[in-house]
mmCIF file of C-alpha atoms in Angstrom:
data_model
loop_
_atom_site.group_PDB
_atom_site.id
_atom_site.type_symbol
_atom_site.label_atom_id
_atom_site.label_comp_id
_atom_site.label_asym_id
_atom_site.label_seq_id
_atom_site.Cartn_x
_atom_site.Cartn_y
_atom_site.Cartn_z
ATOM 1 C CA MET A 1 -93.605 40.942 -22.785
ATOM 2 C CA GLN A 2 -91.569 43.051 -25.206
ATOM 3 C CA ASP A 3 -94.096 42.388 -27.981
ATOM 4 C CA LEU A 4 -96.901 43.530 -25.682
ATOM 5 C CA LEU A 5 -95.057 46.737 -24.764
ATOM 6 C CA SER A 6 -94.336 47.455 -28.437
ATOM 7 C CA ALA A 7 -97.998 46.935 -29.329
ATOM 8 C CA ALA A 8 -99.135 49.164 -26.456
ATOM 9 C CA ALA A 9 -96.663 51.840 -27.560
ATOM 10 C CA GLY A 10 -98.097 51.625 -31.070
ATOM 11 C CA ILE A 11 -101.600 52.192 -29.685
ATOM 12 C CA GLY A 12 -100.402 55.181 -27.657
ATOM 13 C CA VAL A 13 -98.579 56.812 -30.560
ATOM 14 C CA GLY A 14 -101.506 56.105 -32.871
ATOM 15 C CA LEU A 15 -103.958 57.768 -30.492
ATOM 16 C CA VAL A 16 -101.775 60.856 -30.137
ATOM 17 C CA VAL A 17 -101.387 61.220 -33.901
ATOM 18 C CA LEU A 18 -105.109 60.610 -34.409
ATOM 19 C CA VAL A 19 -106.052 63.341 -31.954
ATOM 20 C CA ALA A 20 -103.572 65.764 -33.526
ATOM 21 C CA GLY A 21 -104.862 65.015 -37.001
ATOM 22 C CA GLY A 22 -108.472 65.302 -35.879
ATOM 23 C CA GLU A 23 -107.770 68.645 -34.210
ATOM 24 C CA LEU A 24 -106.190 70.085 -37.367
ATOM 25 C CA LEU A 25 -109.027 68.726 -39.489
ATOM 26 C CA VAL A 26 -111.720 70.165 -37.221
ATOM 27 C CA ARG A 27 -110.066 73.588 -37.053
ATOM 28 C CA GLY A 28 -109.615 73.808 -40.795
ATOM 29 C CA ALA A 29 -113.049 72.435 -41.650
ATOM 30 C CA SER A 30 -114.845 74.643 -39.112
ATOM 31 C CA ALA A 31 -113.168 77.760 -40.473
ATOM 32 C CA LEU A 32 -114.040 76.747 -44.029
ATOM 33 C CA ALA A 33 -117.669 76.293 -43.023
ATOM 34 C CA THR A 34 -117.715 79.787 -41.517
ATOM 35 C CA LEU A 35 -116.263 81.248 -44.709
ATOM 36 C CA LEU A 36 -118.962 79.417 -46.668
ATOM 37 C CA ARG A 37 -121.626 81.048 -44.452
ATOM 38 C CA ILE A 38 -123.159 78.054 -42.674
ATOM 39 C CA SER A 39 -125.007 78.358 -39.351
ATOM 40 C CA PRO A 40 -123.251 77.205 -36.129
ATOM 41 C CA LEU A 41 -125.678 74.332 -35.458
ATOM 42 C CA VAL A 42 -125.200 72.981 -38.982
ATOM 43 C CA ILE A 43 -121.431 73.317 -38.558
ATOM 44 C CA GLY A 44 -121.732 71.042 -35.533
ATOM 45 C CA LEU A 45 -123.998 68.583 -37.344
ATOM 46 C CA THR A 46 -121.859 68.324 -40.476
ATOM 47 C CA VAL A 47 -118.362 69.759 -40.677
ATOM 48 C CA VAL A 48 -117.332 69.419 -37.020
ATOM 49 C CA SER A 49 -119.059 66.070 -36.496
ATOM 50 C CA PHE A 50 -117.705 64.630 -39.743
ATOM 51 C CA GLY A 51 -114.254 65.936 -38.871
ATOM 52 C CA THR A 52 -114.266 64.483 -35.363
ATOM 53 C CA SER A 53 -115.524 61.182 -36.838
ATOM 54 C CA ALA A 54 -112.543 61.043 -39.173
ATOM 55 C CA PRO A 55 -110.561 58.862 -36.693
ATOM 56 C CA GLU A 56 -113.406 56.319 -36.653
ATOM 57 C CA LEU A 57 -113.478 56.453 -40.446
ATOM 58 C CA ALA A 58 -109.724 55.997 -40.743
ATOM 59 C CA VAL A 59 -109.588 53.157 -38.212
ATOM 60 C CA SER A 60 -112.604 51.263 -39.575
ATOM 61 C CA VAL A 61 -111.505 51.580 -43.198
ATOM 62 C CA GLN A 62 -107.971 50.497 -42.312
ATOM 63 C CA ALA A 63 -109.328 47.564 -40.277
ATOM 64 C CA ALA A 64 -111.718 46.535 -43.055
ATOM 65 C CA TYR A 65 -108.989 46.732 -45.712
ATOM 66 C CA ALA A 66 -106.681 44.618 -43.515
ATOM 67 C CA GLY A 67 -109.402 42.029 -42.884
ATOM 68 C CA ASN A 68 -109.946 42.893 -39.190
ATOM 69 C CA THR A 69 -113.668 43.419 -39.715
ATOM 70 C CA ASP A 70 -114.739 42.754 -36.098
ATOM 71 C CA LEU A 71 -112.580 45.712 -35.093
ATOM 72 C CA ALA A 72 -114.322 47.883 -37.712
ATOM 73 C CA VAL A 73 -117.812 47.078 -36.381
ATOM 74 C CA GLY A 74 -116.756 47.303 -32.748
ATOM 75 C CA ASN A 75 -115.123 50.672 -33.350
ATOM 76 C CA LEU A 76 -118.148 52.431 -34.834
ATOM 77 C CA VAL A 77 -120.723 50.833 -32.510
ATOM 78 C CA GLY A 78 -118.557 51.474 -29.447
ATOM 79 C CA SER A 79 -117.902 55.047 -30.561
ATOM 80 C CA ASN A 80 -121.618 55.780 -30.925
ATOM 81 C CA ILE A 81 -122.275 54.418 -27.438
ATOM 82 C CA ALA A 82 -119.349 56.403 -26.018
ATOM 83 C CA ASN A 83 -120.464 59.587 -27.796
ATOM 84 C CA VAL A 84 -123.857 59.594 -26.068
ATOM 85 C CA LEU A 85 -123.222 57.978 -22.697
ATOM 86 C CA LEU A 86 -119.653 59.089 -21.987
ATOM 87 C CA ILE A 87 -119.188 62.385 -23.837
ATOM 88 C CA LEU A 88 -122.670 63.903 -23.510
ATOM 89 C CA GLY A 89 -122.794 62.585 -19.962
ATOM 90 C CA LEU A 90 -119.558 64.309 -18.958
ATOM 91 C CA ALA A 91 -120.473 67.516 -20.814
ATOM 92 C CA ALA A 92 -123.896 67.706 -19.130
ATOM 93 C CA LEU A 93 -122.282 67.152 -15.733
ATOM 94 C CA ILE A 94 -120.193 70.285 -16.396
ATOM 95 C CA ALA A 95 -123.196 72.358 -17.487
ATOM 96 C CA PRO A 96 -126.743 71.595 -18.732
ATOM 97 C CA LEU A 97 -126.732 71.324 -22.538
ATOM 98 C CA SER A 98 -129.197 73.217 -24.718
ATOM 99 C CA VAL A 99 -130.908 71.141 -27.411
ATOM 100 C CA SER A 100 -132.275 72.716 -30.588
ATOM 101 C CA SER A 101 -135.848 71.868 -31.537
ATOM 102 C CA LYS A 102 -134.509 70.934 -34.993
ATOM 103 C CA LEU A 103 -132.435 68.160 -33.416
ATOM 104 C CA VAL A 104 -135.470 66.769 -31.585
ATOM 105 C CA ARG A 105 -137.741 66.880 -34.647
ATOM 106 C CA PHE A 106 -135.347 65.747 -37.381
ATOM 107 C CA ASP A 107 -131.747 64.784 -36.605
ATOM 108 C CA VAL A 108 -132.150 62.551 -33.529
ATOM 109 C CA PRO A 109 -134.969 60.513 -35.164
ATOM 110 C CA LEU A 110 -132.628 60.062 -38.142
ATOM 111 C CA VAL A 111 -129.950 58.645 -35.831
ATOM 112 C CA VAL A 112 -132.534 56.277 -34.337
ATOM 113 C CA GLY A 113 -133.605 55.203 -37.835
ATOM 114 C CA ALA A 114 -130.008 54.701 -38.982
ATOM 115 C CA SER A 115 -129.303 52.589 -35.885
ATOM 116 C CA PHE A 116 -132.257 50.312 -36.632
ATOM 117 C CA LEU A 117 -131.132 50.159 -40.275
ATOM 118 C CA LEU A 118 -127.704 48.906 -39.163
ATOM 119 C CA LEU A 119 -129.397 46.143 -37.153
ATOM 120 C CA LEU A 120 -131.558 45.138 -40.125
ATOM 121 C CA LEU A 121 -128.629 45.114 -42.557
ATOM 122 C CA GLY A 122 -126.598 42.976 -40.164
ATOM 123 C CA LEU A 123 -129.268 40.312 -39.561
ATOM 124 C CA ASP A 124 -127.958 38.235 -42.470
ATOM 125 C CA GLY A 125 -124.482 38.283 -40.915
ATOM 126 C CA ALA A 126 -122.796 40.978 -43.005
ATOM 127 C CA VAL A 127 -123.078 44.452 -44.539
ATOM 128 C CA GLY A 128 -122.174 44.082 -48.213
ATOM 129 C CA MET A 129 -120.905 46.446 -50.867
ATOM 130 C CA TRP A 130 -124.281 47.512 -52.263
ATOM 131 C CA GLU A 131 -125.619 48.089 -48.764
ATOM 132 C CA GLY A 132 -122.584 50.308 -48.192
ATOM 133 C CA VAL A 133 -123.469 52.260 -51.339
ATOM 134 C CA LEU A 134 -126.982 52.737 -49.935
ATOM 135 C CA LEU A 135 -125.596 54.063 -46.645
ATOM 136 C CA LEU A 136 -123.271 56.514 -48.399
ATOM 137 C CA GLY A 137 -126.149 57.682 -50.616
ATOM 138 C CA LEU A 138 -128.287 58.413 -47.562
ATOM 139 C CA LEU A 139 -125.396 60.366 -46.029
ATOM 140 C CA GLY A 140 -125.069 62.425 -49.212
ATOM 141 C CA VAL A 141 -128.779 63.299 -49.190
ATOM 142 C CA TYR A 142 -128.635 64.279 -45.511
ATOM 143 C CA SER A 143 -125.511 66.430 -45.985
ATOM 144 C CA ALA A 144 -126.944 68.256 -49.016
ATOM 145 C CA TRP A 145 -130.243 68.978 -47.279
ATOM 146 C CA THR A 146 -128.598 70.091 -44.023
ATOM 147 C CA GLY A 147 -126.107 72.301 -45.866
ATOM 148 C CA ARG A 148 -128.871 74.006 -47.832
ATOM 149 C CA GLN A 149 -130.917 74.599 -44.691
ATOM 150 C CA GLY A 150 -127.881 75.946 -42.854
ATOM 151 C CA ARG A 151 -127.006 78.361 -45.650
ATOM 152 C CA ALA A 152 -130.569 79.699 -45.656
ATOM 153 C CA GLU A 153 -130.552 80.139 -41.865
ATOM 154 C CA TYR A 154 -127.181 81.910 -41.949
ATOM 155 C CA GLU A 155 -128.247 84.324 -44.697
ATOM 156 C CA ALA A 156 -131.473 85.099 -42.835
ATOM 157 C CA THR A 157 -129.458 85.878 -39.709
ATOM 158 C CA GLN A 158 -127.056 88.115 -41.639
ATOM 159 C CA VAL A 159 -129.885 90.064 -43.246
ATOM 160 C CA SER A 160 -131.663 90.603 -39.927
ATOM 161 C CA SER A 161 -128.449 91.716 -38.199
ATOM 162 C CA GLY A 162 -127.282 93.905 -41.100
ATOM 163 C CA GLU A 163 -123.751 92.404 -41.132
ATOM 164 C CA ALA A 164 -121.693 92.633 -44.290
ATOM 165 C CA ALA A 165 -120.230 89.568 -46.024
ATOM 166 C CA PRO A 166 -116.432 89.108 -45.909
ATOM 167 C CA THR A 167 -114.485 90.433 -48.880
ATOM 168 C CA ALA A 168 -113.257 88.071 -51.592
ATOM 169 C CA THR A 169 -109.479 88.414 -51.001
ATOM 170 C CA PRO A 170 -109.428 87.497 -47.266
ATOM 171 C CA ARG A 171 -111.846 84.671 -47.996
ATOM 172 C CA ARG A 172 -109.539 83.310 -50.733
ATOM 173 C CA ARG A 173 -106.471 83.446 -48.507
ATOM 174 C CA GLY A 174 -108.309 81.903 -45.582
ATOM 175 C CA THR A 175 -109.660 79.119 -47.772
ATOM 176 C CA LEU A 176 -106.184 78.073 -48.941
ATOM 177 C CA TRP A 177 -104.782 78.077 -45.395
ATOM 178 C CA HIS A 178 -107.630 76.058 -43.929
ATOM 179 C CA LEU A 179 -107.554 73.613 -46.843
ATOM 180 C CA ALA A 180 -103.894 72.984 -45.973
ATOM 181 C CA LEU A 181 -104.910 72.229 -42.366
ATOM 182 C CA VAL A 182 -107.536 69.779 -43.606
ATOM 183 C CA VAL A 183 -105.036 67.944 -45.835
ATOM 184 C CA LEU A 184 -102.428 67.719 -43.062
ATOM 185 C CA GLY A 185 -105.080 66.488 -40.647
ATOM 186 C CA LEU A 186 -106.122 63.737 -43.069
ATOM 187 C CA VAL A 187 -102.504 62.599 -43.492
ATOM 188 C CA LEU A 188 -102.000 62.377 -39.725
ATOM 189 C CA LEU A 189 -105.297 60.523 -39.355
ATOM 190 C CA GLY A 190 -104.209 57.919 -41.887
ATOM 191 C CA LEU A 191 -100.896 57.326 -40.118
ATOM 192 C CA GLY A 192 -102.440 57.263 -36.656
ATOM 193 C CA ALA A 193 -105.173 54.864 -37.777
ATOM 194 C CA ARG A 194 -102.645 52.384 -39.125
ATOM 195 C CA TRP A 195 -100.562 52.400 -35.943
ATOM 196 C CA LEU A 196 -103.638 52.157 -33.731
ATOM 197 C CA VAL A 197 -105.207 49.260 -35.644
ATOM 198 C CA ASP A 198 -101.926 47.312 -35.802
ATOM 199 C CA GLY A 199 -101.320 47.829 -32.072
ATOM 200 C CA ALA A 200 -104.890 46.954 -31.087
ATOM 201 C CA VAL A 201 -104.901 43.752 -33.125
ATOM 202 C CA ALA A 202 -101.522 42.743 -31.673
ATOM 203 C CA VAL A 203 -102.718 43.338 -28.098
ATOM 204 C CA ALA A 204 -105.931 41.393 -28.746
ATOM 205 C CA ARG A 205 -104.017 38.402 -30.049
ATOM 206 C CA LEU A 206 -101.367 38.459 -27.320
ATOM 207 C CA LEU A 207 -103.940 38.674 -24.519
ATOM 208 C CA GLY A 208 -106.413 36.316 -26.149
ATOM 209 C CA VAL A 209 -109.128 39.001 -26.154
ATOM 210 C CA GLN A 210 -111.632 39.174 -28.984
ATOM 211 C CA GLU A 211 -111.068 41.974 -31.505
ATOM 212 C CA LEU A 212 -114.726 43.002 -31.087
ATOM 213 C CA VAL A 213 -114.102 43.771 -27.398
ATOM 214 C CA ILE A 214 -110.920 45.730 -28.191
ATOM 215 C CA GLY A 215 -112.851 47.739 -30.788
ATOM 216 C CA LEU A 216 -115.711 48.423 -28.382
ATOM 217 C CA THR A 217 -113.416 49.658 -25.608
ATOM 218 C CA VAL A 218 -109.856 50.873 -26.261
ATOM 219 C CA VAL A 219 -110.215 51.814 -29.927
ATOM 220 C CA ALA A 220 -113.747 53.228 -29.553
ATOM 221 C CA ILE A 221 -112.770 55.511 -26.678
ATOM 222 C CA GLY A 222 -109.532 56.496 -28.400
ATOM 223 C CA THR A 223 -111.195 57.472 -31.657
ATOM 224 C CA SER A 224 -113.893 59.345 -29.704
ATOM 225 C CA LEU A 225 -111.301 61.642 -28.131
ATOM 226 C CA PRO A 226 -111.787 64.379 -30.786
ATOM 227 C CA GLU A 227 -115.534 64.393 -30.046
ATOM 228 C CA LEU A 228 -114.766 64.483 -26.320
ATOM 229 C CA VAL A 229 -112.370 67.424 -26.618
ATOM 230 C CA THR A 230 -114.638 69.345 -29.003
ATOM 231 C CA THR A 231 -117.781 68.789 -26.939
ATOM 232 C CA LEU A 232 -116.172 69.681 -23.605
ATOM 233 C CA LEU A 233 -114.545 72.814 -25.036
ATOM 234 C CA ALA A 234 -117.812 73.887 -26.670
ATOM 235 C CA THR A 235 -119.611 73.354 -23.355
ATOM 236 C CA LEU A 236 -117.064 75.359 -21.382
ATOM 237 C CA ARG A 237 -117.242 78.204 -23.915
ATOM 238 C CA GLY A 238 -121.051 78.317 -23.823
ATOM 239 C CA GLU A 239 -121.527 76.840 -27.338
ATOM 240 C CA ARG A 240 -123.800 74.107 -25.999
ATOM 241 C CA GLU A 241 -125.911 73.602 -29.125
ATOM 242 C CA LEU A 242 -122.680 73.037 -31.039
ATOM 243 C CA ALA A 243 -121.687 70.422 -28.456
ATOM 244 C CA VAL A 244 -124.895 68.420 -28.886
ATOM 245 C CA GLY A 245 -124.939 68.873 -32.671
ATOM 246 C CA ASN A 246 -121.408 67.500 -32.857
ATOM 247 C CA ILE A 247 -122.432 64.249 -31.136
ATOM 248 C CA VAL A 248 -125.677 63.761 -33.087
ATOM 249 C CA GLY A 249 -123.979 64.396 -36.434
ATOM 250 C CA SER A 250 -121.017 62.211 -35.507
ATOM 251 C CA ASN A 251 -123.231 59.233 -34.660
ATOM 252 C CA LEU A 252 -125.091 59.570 -37.937
ATOM 253 C CA PHE A 253 -121.835 59.826 -39.888
ATOM 254 C CA ASN A 254 -120.402 56.762 -38.127
ATOM 255 C CA ILE A 255 -123.277 54.564 -39.305
ATOM 256 C CA LEU A 256 -123.834 55.972 -42.781
ATOM 257 C CA GLY A 257 -120.325 57.127 -43.719
ATOM 258 C CA VAL A 258 -117.891 54.950 -41.769
ATOM 259 C CA LEU A 259 -119.767 51.675 -42.159
ATOM 260 C CA GLY A 260 -120.757 52.525 -45.722
ATOM 261 C CA LEU A 261 -117.207 53.153 -46.922
ATOM 262 C CA ALA A 262 -115.709 50.289 -44.897
ATOM 263 C CA SER A 263 -118.201 47.774 -46.324
ATOM 264 C CA ILE A 264 -117.377 48.890 -49.855
ATOM 265 C CA LEU A 265 -113.612 48.532 -49.327
ATOM 266 C CA ALA A 266 -113.716 45.214 -47.432
ATOM 267 C CA PRO A 267 -113.245 42.294 -49.870
ATOM 268 C CA GLU A 268 -116.097 40.247 -48.357
ATOM 269 C CA GLY A 269 -118.096 43.098 -46.874
ATOM 270 C CA ILE A 270 -118.298 43.725 -43.111
ATOM 271 C CA PRO A 271 -119.370 40.653 -41.103
ATOM 272 C CA VAL A 272 -121.629 41.441 -38.147
ATOM 273 C CA SER A 273 -121.142 38.942 -35.310
ATOM 274 C CA GLU A 274 -123.868 37.399 -33.168
ATOM 275 C CA ALA A 275 -122.392 39.152 -30.125
ATOM 276 C CA ALA A 276 -122.775 42.554 -31.787
ATOM 277 C CA LEU A 277 -126.327 41.774 -32.942
ATOM 278 C CA SER A 278 -127.464 40.465 -29.565
ATOM 279 C CA LEU A 279 -125.862 43.049 -27.250
ATOM 280 C CA ASP A 280 -123.824 45.943 -28.609
ATOM 281 C CA ILE A 281 -126.007 47.151 -31.498
ATOM 282 C CA PRO A 282 -129.193 46.959 -29.352
ATOM 283 C CA ILE A 283 -127.405 49.029 -26.684
ATOM 284 C CA MET A 284 -126.441 51.552 -29.377
ATOM 285 C CA ILE A 285 -130.099 51.703 -30.471
ATOM 286 C CA ALA A 286 -131.243 52.102 -26.861
ATOM 287 C CA THR A 287 -128.892 55.060 -26.297
ATOM 288 C CA ALA A 288 -130.204 56.746 -29.453
ATOM 289 C CA VAL A 289 -133.835 56.173 -28.429
ATOM 290 C CA ALA A 290 -133.104 57.425 -24.891
ATOM 291 C CA CYS A 291 -132.052 60.774 -26.362
ATOM 292 C CA LEU A 292 -135.592 61.474 -27.590
ATOM 293 C CA PRO A 293 -137.353 61.887 -24.217
ATOM 294 C CA ILE A 294 -134.269 63.423 -22.587
ATOM 295 C CA PHE A 295 -133.850 65.993 -25.372
ATOM 296 C CA PHE A 296 -137.600 66.593 -25.510
ATOM 297 C CA THR A 297 -138.110 67.452 -21.826
ATOM 298 C CA GLY A 298 -137.176 71.106 -21.598
ATOM 299 C CA HIS A 299 -134.943 70.945 -24.704
ATOM 300 C CA GLN A 300 -131.876 70.384 -22.575
ATOM 301 C CA ILE A 301 -129.779 67.645 -20.995
ATOM 302 C CA ALA A 302 -129.821 68.268 -17.251
ATOM 303 C CA ARG A 303 -126.964 67.366 -14.922
ATOM 304 C CA TRP A 304 -128.815 64.385 -13.449
ATOM 305 C CA GLU A 305 -129.461 63.062 -16.951
ATOM 306 C CA GLY A 306 -125.769 63.473 -17.774
ATOM 307 C CA GLY A 307 -124.918 61.571 -14.605
ATOM 308 C CA LEU A 308 -127.315 58.801 -15.651
ATOM 309 C CA PHE A 309 -125.628 58.560 -19.059
ATOM 310 C CA PHE A 310 -122.177 58.384 -17.448
ATOM 311 C CA PHE A 311 -123.310 55.710 -14.965
ATOM 312 C CA TYR A 312 -124.640 53.539 -17.775
ATOM 313 C CA TYR A 313 -121.367 53.857 -19.662
ATOM 314 C CA LEU A 314 -119.373 52.732 -16.635
ATOM 315 C CA ALA A 315 -121.751 49.780 -16.203
ATOM 316 C CA TYR A 316 -121.401 48.852 -19.895
ATOM 317 C CA MET A 317 -117.595 48.992 -19.754
ATOM 318 C CA THR A 318 -117.611 46.922 -16.561
ATOM 319 C CA TYR A 319 -119.781 44.287 -18.234
ATOM 320 C CA LEU A 320 -117.505 44.100 -21.295
ATOM 321 C CA VAL A 321 -114.387 43.634 -19.176
ATOM 322 C CA MET A 322 -116.054 41.030 -16.934
ATOM 323 C CA ASP A 323 -117.418 39.147 -19.924
ATOM 324 C CA ALA A 324 -114.049 39.170 -21.717
ATOM 325 C CA THR A 325 -112.301 37.823 -18.613
ATOM 326 C CA GLU A 326 -115.129 35.307 -17.964
ATOM 327 C CA HIS A 327 -115.756 36.731 -14.483
ATOM 328 C CA SER A 328 -118.283 34.812 -12.378
ATOM 329 C CA GLY A 329 -120.269 37.964 -11.578
ATOM 330 C CA THR A 330 -121.075 38.841 -15.205
ATOM 331 C CA GLY A 331 -124.527 37.243 -15.120
ATOM 332 C CA GLY A 332 -125.403 38.965 -11.848
ATOM 333 C CA LEU A 333 -124.470 42.386 -13.220
ATOM 334 C CA ALA A 334 -126.539 41.796 -16.358
ATOM 335 C CA LEU A 335 -129.534 40.741 -14.238
ATOM 336 C CA ILE A 336 -129.310 43.840 -12.025
ATOM 337 C CA MET A 337 -129.119 46.167 -15.044
ATOM 338 C CA THR A 338 -131.939 44.557 -17.038
ATOM 339 C CA ALA A 339 -134.322 43.734 -14.177
ATOM 340 C CA PHE A 340 -133.955 46.810 -11.962
ATOM 341 C CA VAL A 341 -131.869 49.738 -13.222
ATOM 342 C CA MET A 342 -133.121 49.986 -16.821
ATOM 343 C CA PRO A 343 -136.856 49.635 -15.978
ATOM 344 C CA LEU A 344 -136.487 52.276 -13.260
ATOM 345 C CA THR A 345 -134.836 54.602 -15.779
ATOM 346 C CA VAL A 346 -137.627 54.043 -18.314
ATOM 347 C CA VAL A 347 -140.259 54.870 -15.693
ATOM 348 C CA THR A 348 -138.372 58.015 -14.625
ATOM 349 C CA LEU A 349 -138.004 59.272 -18.207
ATOM 350 C CA GLY A 350 -141.674 58.483 -18.863
ATOM 351 C CA VAL A 351 -142.776 60.525 -15.864
ATOM 352 C CA CYS A 352 -140.559 63.441 -16.942
ATOM 353 C CA THR A 353 -141.999 63.313 -20.466
ATOM 354 C CA VAL A 354 -145.603 63.310 -19.211
ATOM 355 C CA ARG A 355 -144.862 66.256 -16.924
ATOM 356 C CA ALA A 356 -143.272 68.185 -19.796
ATOM 357 C CA LEU A 357 -146.288 67.532 -22.037
ATOM 358 C CA ARG A 358 -148.709 68.665 -19.312
ATOM 359 C CA ALA A 359 -146.688 71.813 -18.650
ATOM 360 C CA ARG A 360 -146.736 72.689 -22.368
ATOM 361 C CA ALA A 361 -150.466 72.056 -22.582
ATOM 362 C CA VAL A 362 -151.103 74.369 -19.637
ATOM 363 C CA SER A 363 -148.830 77.124 -20.998
ATOM 364 C CA SER A 364 -150.484 77.016 -24.433
ATOM 365 C CA ARG A 365 -153.966 77.675 -23.015
#
């Protein structure tokens, strides 16, 4: 019992330190992006999303280096599912979220493509070092292109508004201060990741629960807390495009950056279990694909759509817990979701998409 309490305390302390480190990193990185004249949407897609994904990066890399590779996969897959279903769901319940046309045309399809790529790379049972190099290379190309586009958009906005650029001296001082915040945030993230991984592995072993399940639930939700805080705050402050951009960019970074670096550092690469291939990764792909019609219809996430996301997340968590505890009702829940709830959702989204297309066709005449 004492070992279990110690492990749980380690998880709690690790989560607190992770959130603190992520907060410092996001603040410093966001301010640096502003000083470098990047548009708000691009800040959400790159700097903020990469910063809020730093806990996932720290945890997965630490887990991979320590040989707990199931935890690494479960963490990033579970975080991507939580980002869409839990975080966007809760944010949309607070207020409908605006979605940029750029996200619909470019960034969300990239997340869908990256999700399918993860499934393909894992079909042979592992993501190896050279596959990790490929993922990191794709992330570099995306970041460079998005940064260039954001700089052009920002400069166009400044010219049209007639605002002057900040002077060199304040920019230099601000850069040093925010760099210090970034460094401190990274240090705290490293410490928090180690405590969280050690505690999660200890709890999994003491309770006889698979590390994949721990990664998909406790660790995934814990490392998604920075995204949750950032998205909810952005929603409450009216920065709703930033909220959605944060989630989309974070999911892309988790697959390309987190998995890429973890697979390079892991001695034998990152094994991908049959359970992840048959259930969790397909669910991650389904959540990414579901964003396309929801984002497309009216370029916003309505409250009812947010409620649907949140309901699915609760159902997914319930299934994981029931499956881990070998509950007799697990098969019944899976049957209800696959035979009734999911088809009804597909039909509803299809009808909404057709209506949106007809409305656009009528308005363009």
